[in-house]
Amino acid sequence: MNTTSSTTTTGPLQGVGVCPGRVVGPVRHMPPALAEPTAELRPLNDEEITVEVQRLKEAGATVAAALRARAESVSPEAAEVLAATALMATDSSLHKGARRLMRDGLSTERALWEAAAQVADTLTGLGGYMAERAADVLDVRSRILAQLRGVPAPGIPLAEGPFVLAAEDLAPADTAVLDPAHVLALITSQGGPQSHTAILARALGIPAVVAVPGLAGVLDGELVYVDGAAGVVTPDPPPELVGAAQAWQQKKGQLGVFDGAGVTADGHEVPLLANVGGAEDAVAAAAAGAQGVGLLRTEFCFLGHTTEPTVAEQTEKYRGVFAAFPGQKVVVRTLDAGADKPLPFLTDAAEPNPALGVRGLRTDRTSPGVLARQLEAIAAAAGAESAEVWVMAPMLSTPAEAQAFAALCAEHGLPTPGVMIEVPAAALTAPEILTEVAFASVGTNDLTQYVMAADRQLSALAEFNDPWQPALLRLVRTAADGAQATGKPLGVCGEAASDPALAVVLTGLGVTSLSMSPRSLAAVAAVLRTVTLDEAQQLARAALSASSAHTARQSVRDRLPELTRLGL
Ligand code: PEP
Ligand code: MG
């Protein structure tokens, strides 16, 4: 189904804002999906089938070549998505499946259709990260089908001027090639805060709102106002909203540059660090002025690997990150495999409840040795570079686990062991845990999903998965109080740290550093600089005592005029 419709919509549409920014522009809906090939039987002999499979392979190769060509002119992050999608276009399991179905009498197009659906079903069955790849397979299927039919490939519509792109949800290959010069904003009827659309919109800095109801009622070409912070899409905007968008255009330039110091108005320092997934990210983060790396998601270096990477392979990857931050802090998180990030060599795809299963540090119980070898690689990389390397374990629940992890780090000559606080039990026992290790960092993404008992991947539960939930803030305060009692640092490296208003609240709660997507550094720094530590503490108290996430957010935002001034 596409979002185009002949009915018109009035009044603001409330969705979930995933990337701030205010723009006004005409809507362009994604083109309608290609018609599904009919299922009627068209028996072919073996020779004809071979010719048809060859035609499929050639169409797939053309699609792959086109995707690779586009990969050359996009960001490294986007190029990686396109390269993965291109691989699927030439995947032999697709051709084998199609050949089998043609032998059953299906037409070439229908055989392709069903073979791709089977591959997508298999990926969905694997769950987590692999399940998200199912959308890539279906995207590739449409592209090959368009190639077979000789019609333009589905994807971002071409338009004369800049536009607001509306879609149900965007395929990774689409989002990967979005040109911010043409696409003013993204609005989707599906998706959640963790969807591809959301993640890539943030990486590209394109204002975006997901899970917008009633989007199908907005006409193609109709003017809309999009507020990516408030999550609002307003068709036929009144002059004051057009003015708000113009004001944002003028102000956003001020948010482009981070001068490299996180500090409150009265000089209380809160280092602003970057979340990275590998060397390329780290180089970009250093260029953006990050004061170090607060979270290296090492599992991102090895997603899709079916076997454990060697110590040498790991050492090289980690050195690439350390080299970008000579003399500065880099917090390396050990492999956080499981749930939405399965690694076939560590996690069991058949687990019934993977978010509560053997993930993160827990994989050391089922695959002993992998953690020790990773620490060996981190130590080797740390020895070869000058970065100040800290090591952190994910998904930890008890002080005993912290003690064992610290002992293992010591065995490998890694002097600064720490833990993620992303399980409520860890927040509640922070003093005991911090007695065992040198530091902790709150993972608000998981801590929110666990305290609210709401899967962070589900758009239907986005309301619960909100780091402004007072329950989450109270857990952060408990952890921060515990950290203060032991005199150990407590950072935050979940998405919450990227929200400038929440960054102020976290500072007021006693958090000592904030780690975020590099694009958020300048905005967080700008807002933090407008409050004293005492004011941040007052705002934290206001948020803690709010009755809901909505009132917590609103009461803090209302008292931070800089947000409005900067259009955040
Ligand atoms: C978190 O849970 O907040 C976190 C930073 O870890 P991840 O998002 O990688 O699970
Ligand atoms: Mg986490």
Coordinates of C-alpha atoms and ligand atoms in Angstrom, one line a residue:
M1 CA 0.0 0.0 0.0
N2 CA 1.3 3.5 -0.7
T3 CA 0.5 6.6 1.2
T4 CA -1.1 8.5 -1.8
S5 CA -4.8 9.2 -1.6
S6 CA -7.3 11.5 -3.0
T7 CA -8.7 12.5 0.4
T8 CA -7.3 15.6 2.1
T9 CA -6.4 16.0 5.7
T10 CA -6.6 19.1 7.9
G11 CA -5.2 19.8 11.3
P12 CA -1.9 18.8 12.8
L13 CA -0.9 15.1 12.7
Q14 CA 1.0 13.9 15.8
G15 CA 3.7 11.3 15.2
V16 CA 7.0 10.5 16.9
G17 CA 9.8 13.1 16.2
V18 CA 13.1 11.3 15.6
C19 CA 15.3 14.1 14.3
P20 CA 14.8 17.8 15.1
G21 CA 14.3 20.6 12.6
R22 CA 11.5 22.7 11.3
V23 CA 10.7 22.9 7.6
V24 CA 7.9 23.7 5.2
G25 CA 7.7 22.1 1.8
P26 CA 5.5 20.2 -0.6
V27 CA 4.8 16.5 0.0
R28 CA 6.0 13.9 -2.4
H29 CA 4.7 10.4 -1.8
M30 CA 6.9 7.4 -2.6
P31 CA 5.7 6.0 -6.0
P32 CA 3.1 3.2 -5.7
A33 CA 4.6 -0.3 -5.2
L34 CA 4.8 -2.5 -8.3
A35 CA 1.8 -4.7 -9.0
E36 CA 2.3 -8.2 -7.6
P37 CA 2.8 -10.8 -10.4
T38 CA -0.1 -13.1 -10.8
A39 CA 0.1 -16.7 -9.5
E40 CA -1.2 -18.4 -12.7
L41 CA 0.9 -21.4 -13.8
R42 CA 3.2 -21.0 -16.8
P43 CA 5.1 -24.3 -17.2
L44 CA 8.5 -24.1 -18.9
N45 CA 10.9 -26.8 -20.0
D46 CA 14.4 -27.1 -18.4
E47 CA 16.0 -25.2 -21.2
E48 CA 13.6 -22.3 -20.9
I49 CA 14.0 -22.2 -17.2
T50 CA 17.8 -21.9 -17.6
V51 CA 17.2 -19.0 -19.9
E52 CA 14.8 -17.4 -17.5
V53 CA 17.1 -17.9 -14.5
Q54 CA 19.9 -16.2 -16.5
R55 CA 17.5 -13.3 -17.2
L56 CA 16.9 -13.0 -13.4
K57 CA 20.6 -13.1 -12.7
E58 CA 21.2 -10.4 -15.3
A59 CA 18.4 -8.2 -13.9
G60 CA 19.9 -8.8 -10.4
A61 CA 23.4 -7.9 -11.6
T62 CA 22.0 -4.7 -13.2
V63 CA 20.3 -3.7 -9.9
A64 CA 23.4 -4.5 -7.9
A65 CA 25.5 -2.4 -10.2
A66 CA 23.1 0.5 -10.0
L67 CA 23.1 0.3 -6.2
R68 CA 26.9 0.2 -6.1
A69 CA 27.1 3.2 -8.4
R70 CA 24.9 5.1 -6.0
A71 CA 27.0 4.0 -3.1
E72 CA 29.9 5.9 -4.6
S73 CA 28.3 9.3 -4.0
V74 CA 26.8 8.8 -0.5
S75 CA 28.2 8.8 3.0
P76 CA 30.2 5.7 4.1
E77 CA 27.3 4.7 6.4
A78 CA 24.9 4.9 3.5
A79 CA 27.3 3.1 1.2
E80 CA 27.5 0.2 3.6
V81 CA 23.7 -0.2 3.5
L82 CA 23.7 0.0 -0.3
A83 CA 26.5 -2.5 -0.6
A84 CA 24.6 -5.0 1.6
T85 CA 21.5 -4.5 -0.5
A86 CA 23.5 -5.0 -3.7
L87 CA 24.8 -8.3 -2.4
M88 CA 21.2 -9.5 -1.9
A89 CA 20.4 -8.6 -5.5
T90 CA 22.8 -11.3 -6.7
D91 CA 22.3 -13.8 -3.9
S92 CA 22.3 -17.4 -5.2
S93 CA 19.7 -18.6 -2.7
L94 CA 17.3 -16.2 -4.5
H95 CA 18.1 -17.7 -7.9
K96 CA 18.0 -21.3 -6.6
G97 CA 14.6 -20.6 -5.0
A98 CA 13.2 -19.1 -8.2
R99 CA 14.5 -22.0 -10.3
R100 CA 12.7 -24.5 -8.0
L101 CA 9.5 -22.5 -8.2
M102 CA 9.7 -22.3 -12.0
R103 CA 10.0 -26.1 -12.1
D104 CA 6.7 -26.1 -10.2
G105 CA 5.2 -24.1 -13.1
L106 CA 5.4 -20.5 -11.8
S107 CA 6.2 -17.6 -14.2
T108 CA 9.6 -15.9 -13.8
E109 CA 8.2 -12.9 -12.1
R110 CA 6.0 -15.0 -9.7
A111 CA 8.9 -17.3 -8.9
L112 CA 11.1 -14.3 -8.1
W113 CA 8.3 -12.9 -5.9
E114 CA 7.8 -16.0 -3.9
A115 CA 11.5 -16.9 -3.7
A116 CA 12.3 -13.5 -2.2
A117 CA 9.4 -13.8 0.2
Q118 CA 10.8 -17.1 1.4
V119 CA 14.3 -15.6 2.0
A120 CA 12.6 -12.7 3.9
D121 CA 10.6 -15.1 6.0
T122 CA 13.7 -17.0 6.9
L123 CA 15.4 -13.7 8.0
T124 CA 12.3 -12.7 10.0
G125 CA 12.4 -16.1 11.7
L126 CA 16.0 -15.4 12.8
G127 CA 14.7 -12.3 14.7
G128 CA 16.5 -9.1 15.8
Y129 CA 19.0 -7.5 13.4
M130 CA 18.5 -10.3 10.7
A131 CA 14.7 -9.7 10.8
E132 CA 15.3 -6.1 9.9
R133 CA 17.2 -7.2 6.8
A134 CA 14.0 -8.8 5.5
A135 CA 12.9 -5.4 4.3
D136 CA 16.1 -5.2 2.2
V137 CA 15.2 -8.4 0.5
L138 CA 11.8 -7.2 -0.4
D139 CA 13.2 -3.9 -1.6
V140 CA 15.6 -5.8 -3.9
R141 CA 12.7 -7.9 -5.2
S142 CA 10.9 -4.8 -6.3
R143 CA 14.0 -3.4 -8.0
I144 CA 14.6 -6.7 -9.9
L145 CA 11.0 -6.9 -10.9
A146 CA 11.1 -3.3 -12.2
Q147 CA 14.2 -4.2 -14.2
L148 CA 12.4 -7.3 -15.7
R149 CA 9.4 -5.1 -16.6
G150 CA 11.6 -2.3 -18.0
V151 CA 9.9 0.3 -15.7
P152 CA 11.7 2.8 -13.5
A153 CA 13.0 1.4 -10.2
P154 CA 10.9 2.2 -7.2
G155 CA 12.4 4.6 -4.8
I156 CA 12.8 8.3 -4.0
P157 CA 10.6 10.3 -6.4
L158 CA 12.3 12.9 -8.6
A159 CA 11.0 16.4 -8.2
E160 CA 11.9 19.8 -9.5
G161 CA 12.7 21.3 -6.1
P162 CA 13.2 20.3 -2.5
F163 CA 10.3 18.3 -1.0
V164 CA 9.1 16.5 2.1
L165 CA 9.2 12.8 1.5
A166 CA 6.2 10.8 2.7
A167 CA 6.2 7.0 2.8
E168 CA 4.8 4.1 4.8
D169 CA 8.3 3.3 5.9
L170 CA 11.5 3.7 3.9
A171 CA 13.7 0.8 2.7
P172 CA 17.3 1.1 3.8
A173 CA 18.4 1.5 0.2
D174 CA 16.1 4.5 -0.1
T175 CA 17.1 6.2 3.1
A176 CA 20.7 5.6 2.3
V177 CA 20.7 7.8 -0.8
L178 CA 18.6 10.6 0.5
D179 CA 20.1 13.9 -0.5
P180 CA 19.5 16.5 2.2
A181 CA 19.6 19.1 -0.5
H182 CA 16.5 17.7 -2.0
V183 CA 14.7 16.0 0.8
L184 CA 13.7 18.6 3.4
A185 CA 12.2 16.1 5.8
L186 CA 11.0 12.6 6.2
I187 CA 7.5 11.6 7.3
T188 CA 6.4 8.0 7.6
S189 CA 3.2 6.4 8.7
Q190 CA 5.0 3.3 10.1
G191 CA 8.4 2.9 11.9
G192 CA 9.5 3.7 15.3
P193 CA 12.4 5.5 17.1
Q194 CA 14.7 2.6 16.3
S195 CA 13.7 2.1 12.6
H196 CA 16.1 2.5 9.7
T197 CA 14.3 5.7 8.8
A198 CA 15.0 7.2 12.3
I199 CA 18.6 6.1 12.5
L200 CA 19.6 7.3 9.1
A201 CA 17.6 10.5 9.4
R202 CA 19.7 11.3 12.5
A203 CA 22.9 10.3 10.8
L204 CA 22.1 12.6 7.9
G205 CA 20.6 15.4 10.1
I206 CA 17.3 15.4 8.1
P207 CA 14.2 16.4 10.2
A208 CA 12.0 13.3 10.6
V209 CA 8.7 12.2 12.1
V210 CA 7.7 8.6 12.1
A211 CA 4.5 6.8 13.0
V212 CA 2.4 9.6 11.7
P213 CA -1.3 8.7 11.5
G214 CA -3.4 9.9 8.6
L215 CA -0.5 10.5 6.3
A216 CA -2.3 8.9 3.5
G217 CA -4.8 11.8 3.6
V218 CA -2.1 14.4 2.7
L219 CA -2.2 15.1 -1.0
D220 CA 0.8 14.9 -3.2
G221 CA 2.2 18.4 -3.7
E222 CA 0.3 19.7 -0.6
L223 CA 2.4 22.1 1.6
V224 CA 3.2 20.8 5.1
Y225 CA 5.0 22.0 8.1
V226 CA 7.2 19.4 9.8
D227 CA 8.6 19.8 13.3
G228 CA 11.0 16.9 13.9
A229 CA 11.5 17.7 17.6
A230 CA 7.8 17.9 18.5
G231 CA 6.8 15.1 16.1
V232 CA 4.2 17.2 14.3
V233 CA 3.2 17.4 10.7
T234 CA 0.8 20.2 9.8
P235 CA -0.8 20.3 6.4
D236 CA -1.5 23.8 4.9
P237 CA 0.5 25.6 7.6
P238 CA -0.6 29.0 8.8
P239 CA 1.9 31.9 8.4
E240 CA 3.3 31.6 12.0
L241 CA 4.5 28.0 11.2
V242 CA 6.0 29.1 8.0
G243 CA 7.8 31.8 10.0
A244 CA 8.9 29.2 12.5
A245 CA 10.4 27.1 9.7
Q246 CA 12.2 30.2 8.3
A247 CA 13.6 31.0 11.7
W248 CA 14.9 27.5 12.0
Q249 CA 16.7 27.8 8.7
Q250 CA 18.5 30.9 10.0
K251 CA 19.4 29.4 13.4
K252 CA 20.4 25.9 12.4
G253 CA 23.8 27.2 11.2
Q254 CA 24.6 28.2 14.8
L255 CA 24.2 24.5 15.7
G256 CA 26.7 23.2 13.2
V257 CA 29.8 23.6 15.3
F258 CA 30.8 22.2 18.6
D259 CA 33.7 24.0 20.2
G260 CA 34.9 20.9 22.0
A261 CA 33.8 21.7 25.6
G262 CA 30.8 20.5 27.5
V263 CA 30.2 22.9 30.4
T264 CA 27.4 24.6 32.3
A265 CA 27.0 28.3 32.6
D266 CA 28.9 28.3 35.9
G267 CA 31.8 26.2 34.7
H268 CA 30.7 22.7 35.8
E269 CA 32.3 20.4 33.2
V270 CA 30.4 17.6 31.6
P271 CA 32.5 16.0 28.8
L272 CA 30.5 15.4 25.7
L273 CA 31.6 12.2 24.0
A274 CA 30.6 10.3 20.9
N275 CA 28.9 6.9 20.3
V276 CA 30.7 5.2 17.4
G277 CA 30.5 1.8 15.6
G278 CA 33.9 1.7 14.1
A279 CA 36.9 3.7 12.7
E280 CA 35.0 5.7 10.1
D281 CA 32.5 6.9 12.7
A282 CA 35.4 7.7 15.1
V283 CA 37.2 9.8 12.5
A284 CA 34.0 11.7 11.9
A285 CA 33.4 12.1 15.7
A286 CA 36.8 13.5 16.2
A287 CA 36.3 16.0 13.4
A288 CA 33.0 17.0 15.1
G289 CA 34.9 17.9 18.2
A290 CA 33.9 15.0 20.5
Q291 CA 35.9 15.0 23.7
G292 CA 36.4 11.3 23.3
V293 CA 34.4 8.1 22.7
G294 CA 31.8 7.2 25.4
L295 CA 30.6 4.1 23.6
L296 CA 32.3 2.0 21.0
R297 CA 29.7 -0.6 20.0
T298 CA 32.1 -3.4 19.1
E299 CA 29.4 -5.7 17.9
F300 CA 28.8 -3.2 15.1
C301 CA 32.2 -4.1 13.8
F302 CA 31.2 -7.7 13.3
L303 CA 27.5 -7.8 12.5
G304 CA 26.8 -10.5 9.9
H305 CA 30.0 -12.5 10.9
T306 CA 29.2 -16.1 11.2
T307 CA 32.4 -17.0 13.0
E308 CA 34.3 -15.2 15.8
P309 CA 36.7 -12.6 14.4
T310 CA 40.4 -13.4 15.2
V311 CA 42.3 -11.5 17.8
A312 CA 44.4 -9.9 15.0
E313 CA 41.2 -8.9 13.1
Q314 CA 39.7 -7.3 16.2
T315 CA 43.0 -5.6 17.2
E316 CA 43.1 -3.9 13.8
K317 CA 39.5 -2.7 14.1
Y318 CA 39.9 -1.3 17.6
R319 CA 43.2 0.4 16.6
G320 CA 41.4 2.3 13.9
V321 CA 39.1 3.8 16.5
F322 CA 41.9 4.5 19.1
A323 CA 44.0 6.2 16.4
A324 CA 41.3 8.8 15.9
F325 CA 41.5 9.9 19.6
P326 CA 45.2 10.0 20.5
G327 CA 45.6 10.7 24.2
Q328 CA 41.8 10.9 24.7
K329 CA 39.3 8.6 26.4
V330 CA 37.8 5.8 24.4
V331 CA 35.3 3.5 26.2
V332 CA 35.2 0.2 24.4
R333 CA 32.1 -1.9 25.1
T334 CA 32.6 -5.6 24.9
L335 CA 30.4 -7.5 22.4
D336 CA 26.7 -6.7 23.1
A337 CA 25.4 -9.6 21.0
G338 CA 21.8 -10.7 21.3
A339 CA 18.2 -9.3 21.0
D340 CA 18.2 -6.8 18.2
K341 CA 21.9 -7.4 17.4
P342 CA 22.4 -11.2 17.1
L343 CA 25.9 -12.5 16.2
P344 CA 25.6 -16.1 14.9
F345 CA 28.8 -17.2 16.7
L346 CA 27.5 -16.0 20.1
T347 CA 23.7 -16.0 20.2
D348 CA 21.0 -18.6 19.8
A349 CA 18.5 -17.5 17.1
A350 CA 15.9 -19.8 18.6
E351 CA 15.7 -18.1 22.0
P352 CA 12.1 -17.4 22.8
N353 CA 12.7 -14.1 24.6
P354 CA 16.0 -12.7 23.4
A355 CA 15.9 -9.3 25.1
L356 CA 15.7 -11.2 28.4
G357 CA 18.1 -13.9 27.2
V358 CA 21.7 -14.6 26.8
R359 CA 22.9 -11.2 25.5
G360 CA 25.8 -8.9 26.3
L361 CA 28.1 -10.1 29.1
R362 CA 25.9 -13.2 29.6
T363 CA 27.2 -14.8 26.4
D364 CA 30.4 -15.5 28.4
R365 CA 28.3 -18.3 30.1
T366 CA 27.4 -20.0 26.9
S367 CA 30.5 -19.2 24.8
P368 CA 33.4 -19.0 27.2
G369 CA 36.6 -17.7 25.8
V370 CA 35.2 -15.1 23.3
L371 CA 35.2 -12.3 25.9
A372 CA 38.8 -13.2 27.1
R373 CA 40.0 -13.1 23.4
Q374 CA 38.3 -9.8 22.9
L375 CA 40.0 -8.3 25.9
E376 CA 43.3 -9.6 24.6
A377 CA 42.6 -7.8 21.3
I378 CA 41.6 -4.6 23.1
A379 CA 44.7 -4.7 25.2
A380 CA 46.9 -5.2 22.1
A381 CA 45.2 -2.3 20.3
A382 CA 45.5 -0.1 23.4
G383 CA 49.2 -1.0 23.7
A384 CA 49.8 0.1 20.1
E385 CA 48.0 3.4 20.3
S386 CA 47.9 6.3 22.7
A387 CA 44.2 6.6 23.4
E388 CA 43.2 6.2 27.1
V389 CA 41.2 3.0 26.8
W390 CA 38.4 2.1 29.2
V391 CA 36.5 -1.2 28.9
M392 CA 32.9 -1.7 29.6
A393 CA 30.6 -4.7 29.9
P394 CA 27.0 -4.6 28.6
M395 CA 23.9 -6.1 30.1
L396 CA 25.2 -6.7 33.6
S397 CA 22.8 -7.3 36.5
T398 CA 24.8 -8.1 39.7
P399 CA 27.9 -7.0 41.6
A400 CA 29.3 -10.5 41.3
E401 CA 29.3 -10.1 37.5
A402 CA 31.1 -6.8 37.9
Q403 CA 33.7 -8.4 40.1
A404 CA 34.3 -11.2 37.6
F405 CA 34.6 -8.8 34.7
A406 CA 37.0 -6.5 36.6
A407 CA 39.2 -9.5 37.4
L408 CA 39.3 -10.6 33.8
C409 CA 40.2 -7.1 32.7
A410 CA 43.0 -7.0 35.2
E411 CA 44.3 -10.4 33.9
H412 CA 44.6 -8.7 30.5
G413 CA 46.3 -5.6 31.8
L414 CA 43.3 -3.3 31.2
P415 CA 43.3 -0.9 34.1
T416 CA 39.9 0.8 33.8
P417 CA 37.0 -1.7 33.8
G418 CA 33.5 -0.5 33.9
V419 CA 29.9 -1.6 33.3
M420 CA 26.8 -0.5 31.5
I421 CA 23.8 0.3 33.7
E422 CA 20.9 -0.8 31.5
V423 CA 19.2 -3.4 33.7
P424 CA 17.1 -2.0 36.5
A425 CA 18.8 -4.4 39.0
A426 CA 22.2 -2.7 38.1
A427 CA 20.7 0.7 38.7
L428 CA 19.4 -0.3 42.1
T429 CA 22.7 -1.9 43.2
A430 CA 24.9 0.8 41.7
P431 CA 27.0 1.4 44.9
E432 CA 27.8 -2.3 45.2
I433 CA 28.6 -2.6 41.5
L434 CA 30.7 0.5 41.5
T435 CA 32.8 -0.8 44.4
E436 CA 34.0 -3.5 42.0
V437 CA 34.7 -1.4 38.9
A438 CA 36.1 2.0 38.0
F439 CA 33.1 3.6 36.3
A440 CA 29.6 3.0 34.9
S441 CA 27.6 4.3 32.0
V442 CA 23.8 4.3 31.8
G443 CA 22.3 2.8 28.7
T444 CA 19.0 4.6 28.7
N445 CA 17.7 2.7 25.6
D446 CA 17.7 -0.6 27.3
L447 CA 17.1 0.7 30.8
T448 CA 13.9 2.3 29.5
Q449 CA 12.7 -0.9 27.7
Y450 CA 13.4 -3.0 30.8
V451 CA 11.9 -0.7 33.4
M452 CA 8.8 -0.1 31.2
A453 CA 8.6 -3.7 30.0
A454 CA 8.2 -2.5 26.5
D455 CA 10.2 -3.8 23.5
R456 CA 12.3 -0.9 22.2
Q457 CA 11.7 -2.1 18.6
L458 CA 8.0 -1.8 18.6
S459 CA 6.5 1.4 17.2
A460 CA 3.2 0.6 18.9
L461 CA 5.0 1.0 22.3
A462 CA 6.9 4.1 21.5
E463 CA 5.0 6.0 24.2
F464 CA 6.5 3.7 26.9
N465 CA 9.9 3.7 25.3
D466 CA 10.4 7.4 26.2
P467 CA 13.5 8.3 28.3
W468 CA 11.4 11.1 29.8
Q469 CA 9.4 8.5 31.7
P470 CA 9.8 9.5 35.4
A471 CA 10.4 5.9 36.3
L472 CA 13.5 5.9 34.1
L473 CA 14.7 9.2 35.5
R474 CA 14.3 7.9 39.0
L475 CA 16.4 4.9 38.2
V476 CA 19.1 7.2 36.8
R477 CA 19.0 9.3 39.9
T478 CA 19.4 6.1 42.1
A479 CA 22.4 5.1 40.0
A480 CA 23.9 8.6 40.1
D481 CA 23.4 8.8 43.9
G482 CA 25.2 5.4 44.1
A483 CA 28.0 6.6 41.9
Q484 CA 28.4 9.8 44.0
A485 CA 28.6 7.7 47.2
T486 CA 31.5 5.7 45.7
G487 CA 33.2 8.7 44.1
K488 CA 33.2 7.0 40.7
P489 CA 32.1 8.5 37.4
L490 CA 28.7 7.7 35.9
G491 CA 28.1 8.6 32.2
V492 CA 25.1 8.2 30.0
C493 CA 25.5 6.7 26.5
G494 CA 21.9 6.0 25.5
E495 CA 20.0 8.1 23.0
A496 CA 18.7 10.2 26.0
A497 CA 22.0 12.1 26.0
S498 CA 21.3 13.4 22.5
D499 CA 18.2 15.3 23.6
P500 CA 19.5 18.8 24.8
A501 CA 16.7 19.2 27.3
L502 CA 17.2 15.7 28.7
A503 CA 21.0 16.3 28.7
V504 CA 20.4 19.2 31.2
V505 CA 18.2 17.0 33.4
L506 CA 20.8 14.2 33.3
T507 CA 23.5 16.6 34.4
G508 CA 21.2 17.8 37.2
L509 CA 20.7 14.2 38.3
G510 CA 24.5 13.9 38.8
V511 CA 25.6 12.3 35.5
T512 CA 29.3 13.1 34.9
S513 CA 29.6 12.7 31.1
L514 CA 27.3 12.4 28.1
S515 CA 27.9 10.3 25.0
M516 CA 25.8 10.7 21.9
S517 CA 25.6 10.7 18.1
P518 CA 28.2 13.3 17.0
R519 CA 25.5 15.4 15.2
S520 CA 24.0 16.2 18.6
L521 CA 27.1 17.6 20.2
A522 CA 26.7 21.2 19.2
A523 CA 23.0 21.4 20.3
V524 CA 23.6 19.7 23.6
A525 CA 26.6 21.9 24.3
A526 CA 24.7 25.1 23.4
V527 CA 21.8 24.4 25.7
L528 CA 23.9 23.1 28.6
R529 CA 25.8 26.3 28.5
T530 CA 22.7 28.3 29.3
V531 CA 22.1 26.7 32.8
T532 CA 24.0 26.6 36.0
L533 CA 24.5 23.3 37.8
D534 CA 22.0 24.5 40.4
E535 CA 19.4 25.3 37.7
A536 CA 20.0 21.9 36.1
Q537 CA 19.4 20.3 39.5
Q538 CA 16.1 22.2 39.8
L539 CA 15.0 21.0 36.3
A540 CA 15.9 17.5 37.2
R541 CA 13.7 17.7 40.3
A542 CA 10.8 19.0 38.2
A543 CA 11.2 16.1 35.8
L544 CA 11.5 13.5 38.6
S545 CA 8.3 14.7 40.2
A546 CA 6.2 14.9 36.9
S547 CA 3.3 12.5 36.6
S548 CA 4.2 11.5 33.0
A549 CA 6.9 11.6 30.3
H550 CA 4.9 14.3 28.6
T551 CA 4.6 16.6 31.5
A552 CA 8.3 15.9 32.5
R553 CA 9.4 16.9 29.0
Q554 CA 7.1 19.9 28.8
S555 CA 7.9 21.3 32.2
V556 CA 11.6 21.2 31.5
R557 CA 11.3 22.5 27.9
D558 CA 9.2 25.4 29.1
R559 CA 12.1 26.5 31.3
L560 CA 14.8 26.3 28.7
P561 CA 14.2 29.3 26.4
E562 CA 17.4 28.4 24.4
L563 CA 15.6 25.5 22.9
T564 CA 13.0 27.8 21.3
R565 CA 15.7 30.3 20.3
L566 CA 17.6 27.5 18.5
G567 CA 14.5 25.9 17.1
L568 CA 15.1 22.6 18.9
Ligands
PEP1 C1 21.6 1.6 25.6 O1 21.0 0.5 25.8 O2 21.2 2.7 25.9 C2 22.8 1.5 24.8 C3 23.6 2.6 24.7 O3 23.2 0.3 24.2 P1 22.5 -0.2 22.8 O4 21.6 0.9 22.3 O5 23.7 -0.5 22.0 O6 21.8 -1.4 23.3
MG2 MG 21.9 -1.4 25.5

